[in-house]
Coordinates of C-alpha atoms in Angstrom, one line a residue:
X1 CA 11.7 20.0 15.8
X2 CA 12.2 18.7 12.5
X3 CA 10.2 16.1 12.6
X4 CA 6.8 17.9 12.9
X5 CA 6.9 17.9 9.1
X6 CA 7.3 14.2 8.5
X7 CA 4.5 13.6 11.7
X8 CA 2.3 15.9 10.3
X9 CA 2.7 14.4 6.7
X10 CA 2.4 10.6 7.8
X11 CA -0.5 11.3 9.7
X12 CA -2.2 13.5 6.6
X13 CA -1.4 10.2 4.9
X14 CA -2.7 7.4 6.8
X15 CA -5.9 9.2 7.6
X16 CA -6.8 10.1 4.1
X17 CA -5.4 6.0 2.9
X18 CA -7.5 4.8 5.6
X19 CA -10.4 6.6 5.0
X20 CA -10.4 5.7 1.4
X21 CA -10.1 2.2 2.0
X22 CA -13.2 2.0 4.3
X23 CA -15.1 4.0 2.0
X24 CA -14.6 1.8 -0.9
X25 CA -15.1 -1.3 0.9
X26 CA -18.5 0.3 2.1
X27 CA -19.4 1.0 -1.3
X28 CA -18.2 -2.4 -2.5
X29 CA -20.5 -4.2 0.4
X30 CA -23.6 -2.2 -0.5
X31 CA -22.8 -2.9 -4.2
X32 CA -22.7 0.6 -5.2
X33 CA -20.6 2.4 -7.7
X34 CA -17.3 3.7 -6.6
X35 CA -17.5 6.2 -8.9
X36 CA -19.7 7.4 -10.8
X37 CA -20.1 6.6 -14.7
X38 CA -17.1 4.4 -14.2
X39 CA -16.7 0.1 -14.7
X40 CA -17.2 -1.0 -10.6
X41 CA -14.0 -2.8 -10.6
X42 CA -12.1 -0.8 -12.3
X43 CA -12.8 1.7 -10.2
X44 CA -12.8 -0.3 -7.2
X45 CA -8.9 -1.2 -8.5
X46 CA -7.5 2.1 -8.9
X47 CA -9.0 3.4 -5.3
X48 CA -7.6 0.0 -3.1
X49 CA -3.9 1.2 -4.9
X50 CA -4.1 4.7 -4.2
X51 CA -5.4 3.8 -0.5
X52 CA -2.7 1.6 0.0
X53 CA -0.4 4.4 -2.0
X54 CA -1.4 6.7 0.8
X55 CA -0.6 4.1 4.0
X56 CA 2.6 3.5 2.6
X57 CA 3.6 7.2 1.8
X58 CA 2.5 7.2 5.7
X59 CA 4.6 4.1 6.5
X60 CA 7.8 5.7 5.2
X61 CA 6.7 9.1 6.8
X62 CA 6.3 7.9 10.0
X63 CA 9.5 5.5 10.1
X64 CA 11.8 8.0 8.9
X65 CA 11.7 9.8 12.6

C-alpha cells in the first residue's frame, strides 16, 4: 500500500525521461531545432541531462520498493 506512491512516481518519471529523449533525438536526426530561438546544441545538452535526470529520478523510484 505504500508503495503506490513511489510506483506511480517512477513510472511518471521514466515515461516523461523517455519521451524526452526520443523526442530530442528525433529532432537531432531531422536536424531541427530543439528549441526554438535557442544554440542546437546547447539545447540539445540541457534536454539529454534532464532526460536522463528524469530516468534516474525513476531508477531510484522504482528500486526503493
Amino acid at each position: 500500500m505504500e508503495s503506490s506512491p513511489a510506483i506511480f512516481a517512477g513510472v511518471v518519471f521514466a515515461l516523461f525521461g523517455a519521451g524526452l529523449l526520443a523526442w530530442t533525438g528525433t529532432r537531432l536526426r531531422r536536424r531541427e531545432p530543439v528549441a526554438v530561438g535557442v544554440n542546437r546544441v546547447a539545447s540539445a545538452t540541457v534536454a539529454s541531462v534532464a532526460a536522463a535526470a528524469a530516468l534516474a529520478l525513476a531508477a531510484y523510484c522504482l528500486t526503493r520498493l
